[in-house]
Amino acid sequence: MKSIIRAALVATALVVPVASFAQSQITRAQVRAELAQLESVGYHVGDGDQAHYPQAIQAAEAKLAARNGETAYGGAASGTTQAGGGRVSQAD
């Protein structure tokens, strides 16, 4: 009986990582479309400038997001929020 339980636990441990990888796959066409969009805003793949790679790709992604009307994080914000208590003057 213990060997059956142990085998079930091992099988579960092997299946869970495989299921998590299957959820995040994108197609080759999606990658090519994203690359074409980045190139349309001035990013050039393989131009030999490895020293500025992170900044170049981030700048191209920011231009693309601005062109598409997207924000970097989250959706469109509406309304106001307030945190903390009342303000105290420096004289106090």
mmCIF file with all atom_site columns, C-alpha atoms in Angstrom:
data_model
loop_
_atom_site.group_PDB
_atom_site.id
_atom_site.type_symbol
_atom_site.label_atom_id
_atom_site.label_alt_id
_atom_site.label_comp_id
_atom_site.label_asym_id
_atom_site.label_entity_id
_atom_site.label_seq_id
_atom_site.pdbx_PDB_ins_code
_atom_site.Cartn_x
_atom_site.Cartn_y
_atom_site.Cartn_z
_atom_site.occupancy
_atom_site.B_iso_or_equiv
_atom_site.pdbx_formal_charge
_atom_site.auth_seq_id
_atom_site.auth_comp_id
_atom_site.auth_asym_id
_atom_site.auth_atom_id
_atom_site.pdbx_PDB_model_num
ATOM 1  C CA . MET A 1 1  ? 0.000   0.000  0.000   1.00 0.00 ? 1  MET A CA 1
ATOM 2  C CA . LYS A 1 2  ? 2.819   2.391  0.835   1.00 0.00 ? 2  LYS A CA 1
ATOM 3  C CA . SER A 1 3  ? 4.451   1.775  -2.533  1.00 0.00 ? 3  SER A CA 1
ATOM 4  C CA . ILE A 1 4  ? 1.233   2.772  -4.338  1.00 0.00 ? 4  ILE A CA 1
ATOM 5  C CA . ILE A 1 5  ? 1.031   6.038  -2.394  1.00 0.00 ? 5  ILE A CA 1
ATOM 6  C CA . ARG A 1 6  ? 4.703   6.728  -3.007  1.00 0.00 ? 6  ARG A CA 1
ATOM 7  C CA . ALA A 1 7  ? 4.292   6.038  -6.746  1.00 0.00 ? 7  ALA A CA 1
ATOM 8  C CA . ALA A 1 8  ? 1.292   8.382  -6.898  1.00 0.00 ? 8  ALA A CA 1
ATOM 9  C CA . LEU A 1 9  ? 3.246   11.147 -5.183  1.00 0.00 ? 9  LEU A CA 1
ATOM 10 C CA . VAL A 1 10 ? 6.204   10.737 -7.537  1.00 0.00 ? 10 VAL A CA 1
ATOM 11 C CA . ALA A 1 11 ? 3.913   10.756 -10.567 1.00 0.00 ? 11 ALA A CA 1
ATOM 12 C CA . THR A 1 12 ? 2.199   13.920 -9.325  1.00 0.00 ? 12 THR A CA 1
ATOM 13 C CA . ALA A 1 13 ? 5.542   15.619 -8.711  1.00 0.00 ? 13 ALA A CA 1
ATOM 14 C CA . LEU A 1 14 ? 6.579   14.850 -12.282 1.00 0.00 ? 14 LEU A CA 1
ATOM 15 C CA . VAL A 1 15 ? 3.318   15.969 -13.903 1.00 0.00 ? 15 VAL A CA 1
ATOM 16 C CA . VAL A 1 16 ? 2.912   19.356 -12.176 1.00 0.00 ? 16 VAL A CA 1
ATOM 17 C CA . PRO A 1 17 ? 5.980   21.043 -13.770 1.00 0.00 ? 17 PRO A CA 1
ATOM 18 C CA . VAL A 1 18 ? 4.991   19.797 -17.223 1.00 0.00 ? 18 VAL A CA 1
ATOM 19 C CA . ALA A 1 19 ? 1.523   21.319 -16.847 1.00 0.00 ? 19 ALA A CA 1
ATOM 20 C CA . SER A 1 20 ? 2.969   24.686 -15.835 1.00 0.00 ? 20 SER A CA 1
ATOM 21 C CA . PHE A 1 21 ? 5.203   24.829 -18.937 1.00 0.00 ? 21 PHE A CA 1
ATOM 22 C CA . ALA A 1 22 ? 2.312   24.043 -21.255 1.00 0.00 ? 22 ALA A CA 1
ATOM 23 C CA . GLN A 1 23 ? 0.429   27.181 -20.222 1.00 0.00 ? 23 GLN A CA 1
ATOM 24 C CA . SER A 1 24 ? 3.042   29.739 -21.286 1.00 0.00 ? 24 SER A CA 1
ATOM 25 C CA . GLN A 1 25 ? 3.904   28.719 -24.843 1.00 0.00 ? 25 GLN A CA 1
ATOM 26 C CA . ILE A 1 26 ? 3.599   31.232 -27.652 1.00 0.00 ? 26 ILE A CA 1
ATOM 27 C CA . THR A 1 27 ? 3.780   30.505 -31.344 1.00 0.00 ? 27 THR A CA 1
ATOM 28 C CA . ARG A 1 28 ? 6.577   31.394 -33.719 1.00 0.00 ? 28 ARG A CA 1
ATOM 29 C CA . ALA A 1 29 ? 4.176   33.678 -35.575 1.00 0.00 ? 29 ALA A CA 1
ATOM 30 C CA . GLN A 1 30 ? 3.482   35.623 -32.374 1.00 0.00 ? 30 GLN A CA 1
ATOM 31 C CA . VAL A 1 31 ? 7.210   36.102 -31.776 1.00 0.00 ? 31 VAL A CA 1
ATOM 32 C CA . ARG A 1 32 ? 7.751   37.295 -35.343 1.00 0.00 ? 32 ARG A CA 1
ATOM 33 C CA . ALA A 1 33 ? 4.815   39.713 -35.079 1.00 0.00 ? 33 ALA A CA 1
ATOM 34 C CA . GLU A 1 34 ? 6.190   41.169 -31.854 1.00 0.00 ? 34 GLU A CA 1
ATOM 35 C CA . LEU A 1 35 ? 9.635   41.531 -33.422 1.00 0.00 ? 35 LEU A CA 1
ATOM 36 C CA . ALA A 1 36 ? 8.134   43.306 -36.434 1.00 0.00 ? 36 ALA A CA 1
ATOM 37 C CA . GLN A 1 37 ? 6.345   45.738 -34.109 1.00 0.00 ? 37 GLN A CA 1
ATOM 38 C CA . LEU A 1 38 ? 9.583   46.451 -32.226 1.00 0.00 ? 38 LEU A CA 1
ATOM 39 C CA . GLU A 1 39 ? 11.438  47.041 -35.484 1.00 0.00 ? 39 GLU A CA 1
ATOM 40 C CA . SER A 1 40 ? 8.714   49.473 -36.580 1.00 0.00 ? 40 SER A CA 1
ATOM 41 C CA . VAL A 1 41 ? 9.594   51.761 -33.652 1.00 0.00 ? 41 VAL A CA 1
ATOM 42 C CA . GLY A 1 42 ? 13.337  51.678 -34.306 1.00 0.00 ? 42 GLY A CA 1
ATOM 43 C CA . TYR A 1 43 ? 14.710  48.571 -32.593 1.00 0.00 ? 43 TYR A CA 1
ATOM 44 C CA . HIS A 1 44 ? 17.211  46.653 -34.715 1.00 0.00 ? 44 HIS A CA 1
ATOM 45 C CA . VAL A 1 45 ? 18.053  43.044 -33.933 1.00 0.00 ? 45 VAL A CA 1
ATOM 46 C CA . GLY A 1 46 ? 21.664  42.030 -34.419 1.00 0.00 ? 46 GLY A CA 1
ATOM 47 C CA . ASP A 1 47 ? 23.108  45.496 -34.907 1.00 0.00 ? 47 ASP A CA 1
ATOM 48 C CA . GLY A 1 48 ? 26.106  44.502 -32.761 1.00 0.00 ? 48 GLY A CA 1
ATOM 49 C CA . ASP A 1 49 ? 25.334  46.907 -29.927 1.00 0.00 ? 49 ASP A CA 1
ATOM 50 C CA . GLN A 1 50 ? 25.386  44.453 -27.038 1.00 0.00 ? 50 GLN A CA 1
ATOM 51 C CA . ALA A 1 51 ? 26.463  47.120 -24.537 1.00 0.00 ? 51 ALA A CA 1
ATOM 52 C CA . HIS A 1 52 ? 23.088  48.898 -24.724 1.00 0.00 ? 52 HIS A CA 1
ATOM 53 C CA . TYR A 1 53 ? 20.812  45.893 -25.211 1.00 0.00 ? 53 TYR A CA 1
ATOM 54 C CA . PRO A 1 54 ? 18.621  46.247 -22.117 1.00 0.00 ? 54 PRO A CA 1
ATOM 55 C CA . GLN A 1 55 ? 18.128  49.973 -22.596 1.00 0.00 ? 55 GLN A CA 1
ATOM 56 C CA . ALA A 1 56 ? 17.458  49.638 -26.341 1.00 0.00 ? 56 ALA A CA 1
ATOM 57 C CA . ILE A 1 57 ? 14.800  46.944 -26.011 1.00 0.00 ? 57 ILE A CA 1
ATOM 58 C CA . GLN A 1 58 ? 13.126  48.711 -23.081 1.00 0.00 ? 58 GLN A CA 1
ATOM 59 C CA . ALA A 1 59 ? 13.051  52.007 -24.993 1.00 0.00 ? 59 ALA A CA 1
ATOM 60 C CA . ALA A 1 60 ? 11.528  50.268 -28.021 1.00 0.00 ? 60 ALA A CA 1
ATOM 61 C CA . GLU A 1 61 ? 8.908   48.574 -25.833 1.00 0.00 ? 61 GLU A CA 1
ATOM 62 C CA . ALA A 1 62 ? 8.070   51.931 -24.220 1.00 0.00 ? 62 ALA A CA 1
ATOM 63 C CA . LYS A 1 63 ? 7.681   53.576 -27.655 1.00 0.00 ? 63 LYS A CA 1
ATOM 64 C CA . LEU A 1 64 ? 5.479   50.725 -28.798 1.00 0.00 ? 64 LEU A CA 1
ATOM 65 C CA . ALA A 1 65 ? 3.329   50.945 -25.677 1.00 0.00 ? 65 ALA A CA 1
ATOM 66 C CA . ALA A 1 66 ? 3.005   54.726 -26.075 1.00 0.00 ? 66 ALA A CA 1
ATOM 67 C CA . ARG A 1 67 ? 2.025   54.312 -29.716 1.00 0.00 ? 67 ARG A CA 1
ATOM 68 C CA . ASN A 1 68 ? -0.614  51.747 -28.775 1.00 0.00 ? 68 ASN A CA 1
ATOM 69 C CA . GLY A 1 69 ? -1.898  53.869 -25.893 1.00 0.00 ? 69 GLY A CA 1
ATOM 70 C CA . GLU A 1 70 ? -0.890  51.377 -23.231 1.00 0.00 ? 70 GLU A CA 1
ATOM 71 C CA . THR A 1 71 ? 0.554   52.027 -19.814 1.00 0.00 ? 71 THR A CA 1
ATOM 72 C CA . ALA A 1 72 ? 3.622   50.245 -18.489 1.00 0.00 ? 72 ALA A CA 1
ATOM 73 C CA . TYR A 1 73 ? 1.893   48.780 -15.448 1.00 0.00 ? 73 TYR A CA 1
ATOM 74 C CA . GLY A 1 74 ? -1.761  48.087 -14.882 1.00 0.00 ? 74 GLY A CA 1
ATOM 75 C CA . GLY A 1 75 ? -4.735  49.456 -16.704 1.00 0.00 ? 75 GLY A CA 1
ATOM 76 C CA . ALA A 1 76 ? -6.191  52.906 -17.009 1.00 0.00 ? 76 ALA A CA 1
ATOM 77 C CA . ALA A 1 77 ? -6.507  54.605 -13.655 1.00 0.00 ? 77 ALA A CA 1
ATOM 78 C CA . SER A 1 78 ? -9.697  56.408 -12.759 1.00 0.00 ? 78 SER A CA 1
ATOM 79 C CA . GLY A 1 79 ? -10.710 58.068 -9.528  1.00 0.00 ? 79 GLY A CA 1
ATOM 80 C CA . THR A 1 80 ? -8.559  59.296 -6.707  1.00 0.00 ? 80 THR A CA 1
ATOM 81 C CA . THR A 1 81 ? -7.033  57.788 -3.621  1.00 0.00 ? 81 THR A CA 1
ATOM 82 C CA . GLN A 1 82 ? -5.714  59.207 -0.407  1.00 0.00 ? 82 GLN A CA 1
ATOM 83 C CA . ALA A 1 83 ? -3.411  57.587 2.081   1.00 0.00 ? 83 ALA A CA 1
ATOM 84 C CA . GLY A 1 84 ? -2.182  58.621 5.493   1.00 0.00 ? 84 GLY A CA 1
ATOM 85 C CA . GLY A 1 85 ? -3.493  61.185 7.913   1.00 0.00 ? 85 GLY A CA 1
ATOM 86 C CA . GLY A 1 86 ? -3.723  64.937 7.903   1.00 0.00 ? 86 GLY A CA 1
ATOM 87 C CA . ARG A 1 87 ? -0.682  67.045 7.254   1.00 0.00 ? 87 ARG A CA 1
ATOM 88 C CA . VAL A 1 88 ? 1.189   68.628 10.108  1.00 0.00 ? 88 VAL A CA 1
ATOM 89 C CA . SER A 1 89 ? 2.865   71.967 9.582   1.00 0.00 ? 89 SER A CA 1
ATOM 90 C CA . GLN A 1 90 ? 6.577   72.349 10.278  1.00 0.00 ? 90 GLN A CA 1
ATOM 91 C CA . ALA A 1 91 ? 5.787   74.761 13.110  1.00 0.00 ? 91 ALA A CA 1
ATOM 92 C CA . ASP A 1 92 ? 4.217   71.900 15.057  1.00 0.00 ? 92 ASP A CA 1
#
